[in-house]
Amino acid sequence: MRRIVVLSTGGTIATRQDAQGTRLAADRADTLLERLPRPPKVPVETRDVFCLGSYLLTPADMRDVAVAAHEALADDRVRGVVVTHGTDSLEETAYLLDLFHADPRPVVFTGAMRPADAPDGDGPRNLADAIAVANATRARDLGVLISFDGRIYPARGTRKAHTVAPAAFAAPDGGPLGWVADGEVGVTATPLRPEPLDLAAFRAEEPERVRTDIVAVYPGCDIQALRAVADAGARAVVLEATGAGNANPRVAAEVARLVGSGVVVALSTRVHAGPVAAVYGNGGGADLVRAGAVPTGTLRPSQARVLLTALLGCHGDPARVRTALTTALESPLERNQHG
């Protein structure tokens, strides 16, 4: 019988308040299904991967989710997979899975902003919507998706945009791909995606192999943070630069030194939307790129770090990672509009 597999990983959608007033992830997948606002139109099978707040996850944990999704899709009777996940790092795990996702069937992430024991919890509706999306023929060939508050987003480029609001996610450089309401699914655009990576080659269980750090750039910053992460063993660094990707001459000189020593440096921005642009000199984006930093386009620091982590885990060698990073970022990001 055709069915959907729900993979539970914890997060707010599964949290309850304990005797001390602290909220911790507790509910398993079967319990989440018991609270759905309507019966699903397809049989649902549940599997618990782990039960954690997503702020605790490591790259190895995220790989475990990817492996669980791939194992579920090994069964031809599975129409799609839903992953319930905490919202803190949902954008990272979803994008990681998308980098390795080669199946036409959807993997749909969802979660909640209100806990399981809240009287007005949003988790049950979000989960019901995600199951509907995973079951929808229109969701095929879209890659990994995020279904939240009635909107469907692509994994790549989607970010948590509000700390507490139910409409917590946004895709600043493209908007949603579609919508879901009362079990009905509409899709208005298709993301163009790069060739998937090989999950079997991803060795995330070796932290020193995949270590990638994010370093913030701000007015007046020095190079101590950059040097510190490199000294701690970072094999790649994402610069969270200002504006369209700018820093200062000291940072540009340190980037050149790091790149020369074999560290891969990616150039992103702290700005909510828009591409990185290598325009300014005197330590700006043009100088950073000349120093060897690779601009990440519209990919923001959280997901740029995931991409570097995946490439390091697959290839290891920084020179190969730098080449693969450039290729991945050159992949077309435009979306086919369906109207």
mmCIF file of C-alpha atoms in Angstrom, residues 120-319:
data_model
loop_
_atom_site.group_PDB
_atom_site.id
_atom_site.type_symbol
_atom_site.label_atom_id
_atom_site.label_comp_id
_atom_site.label_asym_id
_atom_site.label_seq_id
_atom_site.Cartn_x
_atom_site.Cartn_y
_atom_site.Cartn_z
ATOM 1 C CA ASP A 120 -3.257 26.842 20.340
ATOM 2 C CA GLY A 121 -0.359 24.770 19.015
ATOM 3 C CA ASP A 122 0.521 25.105 15.340
ATOM 4 C CA GLY A 123 2.322 21.761 15.103
ATOM 5 C CA PRO A 124 -0.691 19.551 14.245
ATOM 6 C CA ARG A 125 -1.746 21.706 11.313
ATOM 7 C CA ASN A 126 1.813 22.055 10.036
ATOM 8 C CA LEU A 127 2.277 18.295 10.194
ATOM 9 C CA ALA A 128 -1.015 17.632 8.414
ATOM 10 C CA ASP A 129 0.002 20.114 5.711
ATOM 11 C CA ALA A 130 3.426 18.511 5.313
ATOM 12 C CA ILE A 131 1.871 15.063 4.887
ATOM 13 C CA ALA A 132 -0.420 16.494 2.199
ATOM 14 C CA VAL A 133 2.579 18.001 0.403
ATOM 15 C CA ALA A 134 4.568 14.766 0.610
ATOM 16 C CA ASN A 135 1.584 12.921 -0.883
ATOM 17 C CA ALA A 136 1.024 15.419 -3.707
ATOM 18 C CA THR A 137 2.015 14.547 -7.260
ATOM 19 C CA ARG A 138 2.764 18.254 -7.786
ATOM 20 C CA ALA A 139 5.522 18.060 -5.180
ATOM 21 C CA ARG A 140 7.569 15.556 -7.176
ATOM 22 C CA ASP A 141 10.884 16.713 -8.645
ATOM 23 C CA LEU A 142 11.059 19.751 -6.345
ATOM 24 C CA GLY A 143 13.784 18.381 -4.084
ATOM 25 C CA VAL A 144 13.643 18.860 -0.332
ATOM 26 C CA LEU A 145 10.888 21.215 0.791
ATOM 27 C CA ILE A 146 9.870 23.147 3.891
ATOM 28 C CA SER A 147 6.151 23.321 4.652
ATOM 29 C CA PHE A 148 5.273 25.884 7.301
ATOM 30 C CA ASP A 149 2.253 28.044 8.106
ATOM 31 C CA GLY A 150 0.518 27.170 4.845
ATOM 32 C CA ARG A 151 3.468 27.934 2.574
ATOM 33 C CA ILE A 152 5.829 25.604 0.704
ATOM 34 C CA TYR A 153 9.466 26.678 0.391
ATOM 35 C CA PRO A 154 12.551 25.228 -1.297
ATOM 36 C CA ALA A 155 15.253 24.042 1.071
ATOM 37 C CA ARG A 156 17.894 26.194 -0.573
ATOM 38 C CA GLY A 157 17.582 29.859 0.309
ATOM 39 C CA THR A 158 14.896 29.471 2.972
ATOM 40 C CA ARG A 159 15.682 30.918 6.390
ATOM 41 C CA LYS A 160 14.074 31.278 9.766
ATOM 42 C CA ALA A 161 12.936 34.891 9.635
ATOM 43 C CA HIS A 162 11.199 35.385 12.990
ATOM 44 C CA THR A 163 12.050 34.055 16.445
ATOM 45 C CA VAL A 164 8.506 33.441 17.702
ATOM 46 C CA ALA A 165 5.873 34.133 15.006
ATOM 47 C CA PRO A 166 3.957 31.186 13.487
ATOM 48 C CA ALA A 167 4.990 32.376 10.008
ATOM 49 C CA ALA A 168 8.599 31.793 10.952
ATOM 50 C CA PHE A 169 10.190 31.046 7.571
ATOM 51 C CA ALA A 170 10.864 33.043 4.439
ATOM 52 C CA ALA A 171 12.752 32.703 1.184
ATOM 53 C CA PRO A 172 13.991 36.292 0.749
ATOM 54 C CA ASP A 173 15.358 35.875 -2.769
ATOM 55 C CA GLY A 174 12.501 33.955 -4.366
ATOM 56 C CA GLY A 175 9.530 33.522 -2.102
ATOM 57 C CA PRO A 176 7.498 30.342 -1.608
ATOM 58 C CA LEU A 177 7.083 27.647 -4.244
ATOM 59 C CA GLY A 178 3.439 27.128 -3.423
ATOM 60 C CA TRP A 179 0.808 26.733 -0.739
ATOM 61 C CA VAL A 180 -1.184 24.119 1.156
ATOM 62 C CA ALA A 181 -4.622 24.516 2.740
ATOM 63 C CA ASP A 182 -7.078 21.912 4.060
ATOM 64 C CA GLY A 183 -5.152 19.142 2.345
ATOM 65 C CA GLU A 184 -5.026 20.842 -1.052
ATOM 66 C CA VAL A 185 -1.612 21.641 -2.506
ATOM 67 C CA GLY A 186 -0.704 24.274 -5.083
ATOM 68 C CA VAL A 187 2.722 24.659 -6.691
ATOM 69 C CA THR A 188 3.617 27.795 -8.652
ATOM 70 C CA ALA A 189 7.365 27.410 -9.242
ATOM 71 C CA THR A 190 10.077 24.769 -9.592
ATOM 72 C CA PRO A 191 13.593 25.270 -8.201
ATOM 73 C CA LEU A 192 16.500 24.429 -10.493
ATOM 74 C CA ARG A 193 18.918 22.308 -8.502
ATOM 75 C CA PRO A 194 22.532 21.152 -8.900
ATOM 76 C CA GLU A 195 23.609 17.543 -9.296
ATOM 77 C CA PRO A 196 23.254 15.720 -5.970
ATOM 78 C CA LEU A 197 26.241 14.717 -3.892
ATOM 79 C CA ASP A 198 26.949 11.110 -2.885
ATOM 80 C CA LEU A 199 25.619 10.500 0.634
ATOM 81 C CA ALA A 200 27.697 7.332 0.979
ATOM 82 C CA ALA A 201 30.839 9.449 0.606
ATOM 83 C CA PHE A 202 29.841 11.967 3.300
ATOM 84 C CA ARG A 203 31.975 11.366 6.398
ATOM 85 C CA ALA A 204 30.374 13.720 8.905
ATOM 86 C CA GLU A 205 31.361 11.560 11.849
ATOM 87 C CA GLU A 206 34.870 13.058 11.689
ATOM 88 C CA PRO A 207 34.465 16.599 13.147
ATOM 89 C CA GLU A 208 38.002 17.624 12.277
ATOM 90 C CA ARG A 209 37.402 16.699 8.621
ATOM 91 C CA VAL A 210 34.313 18.887 8.185
ATOM 92 C CA ARG A 211 34.942 21.767 10.590
ATOM 93 C CA THR A 212 33.578 24.971 9.069
ATOM 94 C CA ASP A 213 33.215 28.158 11.099
ATOM 95 C CA ILE A 214 31.281 31.377 10.502
ATOM 96 C CA VAL A 215 33.101 34.610 11.334
ATOM 97 C CA ALA A 216 31.197 37.885 11.575
ATOM 98 C CA VAL A 217 32.516 41.040 9.954
ATOM 99 C CA TYR A 218 31.479 44.382 11.477
ATOM 100 C CA PRO A 219 32.732 47.970 11.503
ATOM 101 C CA GLY A 220 36.142 48.123 13.117
ATOM 102 C CA CYS A 221 36.639 44.348 13.377
ATOM 103 C CA ASP A 222 40.138 42.890 13.493
ATOM 104 C CA ILE A 223 41.430 39.491 12.355
ATOM 105 C CA GLN A 224 41.627 37.765 15.732
ATOM 106 C CA ALA A 225 38.439 35.739 15.237
ATOM 107 C CA LEU A 226 39.590 34.585 11.791
ATOM 108 C CA ARG A 227 42.940 33.498 13.171
ATOM 109 C CA ALA A 228 41.322 31.821 16.158
ATOM 110 C CA VAL A 229 39.048 29.548 14.108
ATOM 111 C CA ALA A 230 41.921 28.643 11.787
ATOM 112 C CA ASP A 231 44.162 27.868 14.766
ATOM 113 C CA ALA A 232 41.348 25.732 16.205
ATOM 114 C CA GLY A 233 41.365 23.593 13.057
ATOM 115 C CA ALA A 234 38.780 25.099 10.736
ATOM 116 C CA ARG A 235 39.228 23.734 7.228
ATOM 117 C CA ALA A 236 36.734 26.232 5.837
ATOM 118 C CA VAL A 237 35.418 29.620 6.939
ATOM 119 C CA VAL A 238 32.313 31.562 5.950
ATOM 120 C CA LEU A 239 32.652 35.328 6.232
ATOM 121 C CA GLU A 240 29.407 36.956 7.338
ATOM 122 C CA ALA A 241 30.327 40.247 5.709
ATOM 123 C CA THR A 242 28.576 43.604 5.639
ATOM 124 C CA GLY A 243 26.531 44.937 2.726
ATOM 125 C CA ALA A 244 27.083 43.130 -0.559
ATOM 126 C CA GLY A 245 30.105 41.332 0.906
ATOM 127 C CA ASN A 246 32.591 43.830 2.367
ATOM 128 C CA ALA A 247 35.150 43.866 5.179
ATOM 129 C CA ASN A 248 38.389 45.886 5.538
ATOM 130 C CA PRO A 249 42.007 45.648 4.320
ATOM 131 C CA ARG A 250 43.174 43.688 7.372
ATOM 132 C CA VAL A 251 40.501 41.033 6.837
ATOM 133 C CA ALA A 252 41.312 40.849 3.114
ATOM 134 C CA ALA A 253 45.003 40.277 3.881
ATOM 135 C CA GLU A 254 44.151 37.558 6.405
ATOM 136 C CA VAL A 255 41.833 35.877 3.891
ATOM 137 C CA ALA A 256 44.728 35.736 1.430
ATOM 138 C CA ARG A 257 46.932 34.157 4.110
ATOM 139 C CA LEU A 258 44.304 31.572 5.038
ATOM 140 C CA VAL A 259 43.585 30.645 1.429
ATOM 141 C CA GLY A 260 47.321 30.277 0.840
ATOM 142 C CA SER A 261 47.510 27.871 3.783
ATOM 143 C CA GLY A 262 44.724 25.688 2.339
ATOM 144 C CA VAL A 263 41.663 27.004 4.195
ATOM 145 C CA VAL A 264 38.602 27.444 1.975
ATOM 146 C CA VAL A 265 36.990 30.858 2.516
ATOM 147 C CA ALA A 266 33.436 31.623 1.387
ATOM 148 C CA LEU A 267 32.052 35.154 1.245
ATOM 149 C CA SER A 268 28.453 35.688 2.377
ATOM 150 C CA THR A 269 26.640 38.611 3.980
ATOM 151 C CA ARG A 270 24.624 39.508 7.055
ATOM 152 C CA VAL A 271 22.024 41.273 4.864
ATOM 153 C CA HIS A 272 18.641 39.561 4.644
ATOM 154 C CA ALA A 273 18.283 39.462 0.838
ATOM 155 C CA GLY A 274 20.233 40.043 -2.365
ATOM 156 C CA PRO A 275 23.400 38.570 -3.869
ATOM 157 C CA VAL A 276 26.989 38.969 -2.782
ATOM 158 C CA ALA A 277 28.686 41.390 -5.195
ATOM 159 C CA ALA A 278 32.454 41.884 -5.504
ATOM 160 C CA VAL A 279 32.309 45.628 -6.175
ATOM 161 C CA TYR A 280 34.296 47.644 -3.632
ATOM 162 C CA GLY A 281 38.024 47.893 -3.051
ATOM 163 C CA ASN A 282 39.902 48.972 0.081
ATOM 164 C CA GLY A 283 38.969 45.729 1.830
ATOM 165 C CA GLY A 284 35.593 45.400 0.143
ATOM 166 C CA GLY A 285 34.214 42.500 -1.866
ATOM 167 C CA ALA A 286 36.513 42.988 -4.847
ATOM 168 C CA ASP A 287 39.584 42.732 -2.605
ATOM 169 C CA LEU A 288 38.182 39.724 -0.721
ATOM 170 C CA VAL A 289 37.584 37.852 -3.972
ATOM 171 C CA ARG A 290 41.071 38.748 -5.217
ATOM 172 C CA ALA A 291 42.361 37.358 -1.913
ATOM 173 C CA GLY A 292 40.672 34.042 -2.718
ATOM 174 C CA ALA A 293 37.250 34.221 -1.035
ATOM 175 C CA VAL A 294 34.467 32.537 -3.023
ATOM 176 C CA PRO A 295 31.227 34.586 -3.191
ATOM 177 C CA THR A 296 28.140 32.554 -2.212
ATOM 178 C CA GLY A 297 25.570 34.414 -4.319
ATOM 179 C CA THR A 298 22.287 34.474 -2.408
ATOM 180 C CA LEU A 299 23.302 31.670 -0.053
ATOM 181 C CA ARG A 300 23.448 33.026 3.492
ATOM 182 C CA PRO A 301 26.050 32.015 6.111
ATOM 183 C CA SER A 302 24.061 29.195 7.750
ATOM 184 C CA GLN A 303 23.540 27.344 4.478
ATOM 185 C CA ALA A 304 26.941 28.290 3.030
ATOM 186 C CA ARG A 305 28.429 26.536 6.063
ATOM 187 C CA VAL A 306 26.279 23.465 5.350
ATOM 188 C CA LEU A 307 27.460 23.383 1.743
ATOM 189 C CA LEU A 308 31.108 23.570 2.792
ATOM 190 C CA THR A 309 30.561 20.930 5.460
ATOM 191 C CA ALA A 310 29.009 18.593 2.894
ATOM 192 C CA LEU A 311 31.813 19.170 0.396
ATOM 193 C CA LEU A 312 34.506 18.650 3.022
ATOM 194 C CA GLY A 313 32.771 15.487 4.180
ATOM 195 C CA CYS A 314 32.637 14.143 0.632
ATOM 196 C CA HIS A 315 35.962 15.304 -0.813
ATOM 197 C CA GLY A 316 38.263 16.113 2.095
ATOM 198 C CA ASP A 317 40.948 17.850 0.047
ATOM 199 C CA PRO A 318 40.521 21.663 0.253
ATOM 200 C CA ALA A 319 41.515 22.166 -3.389
#
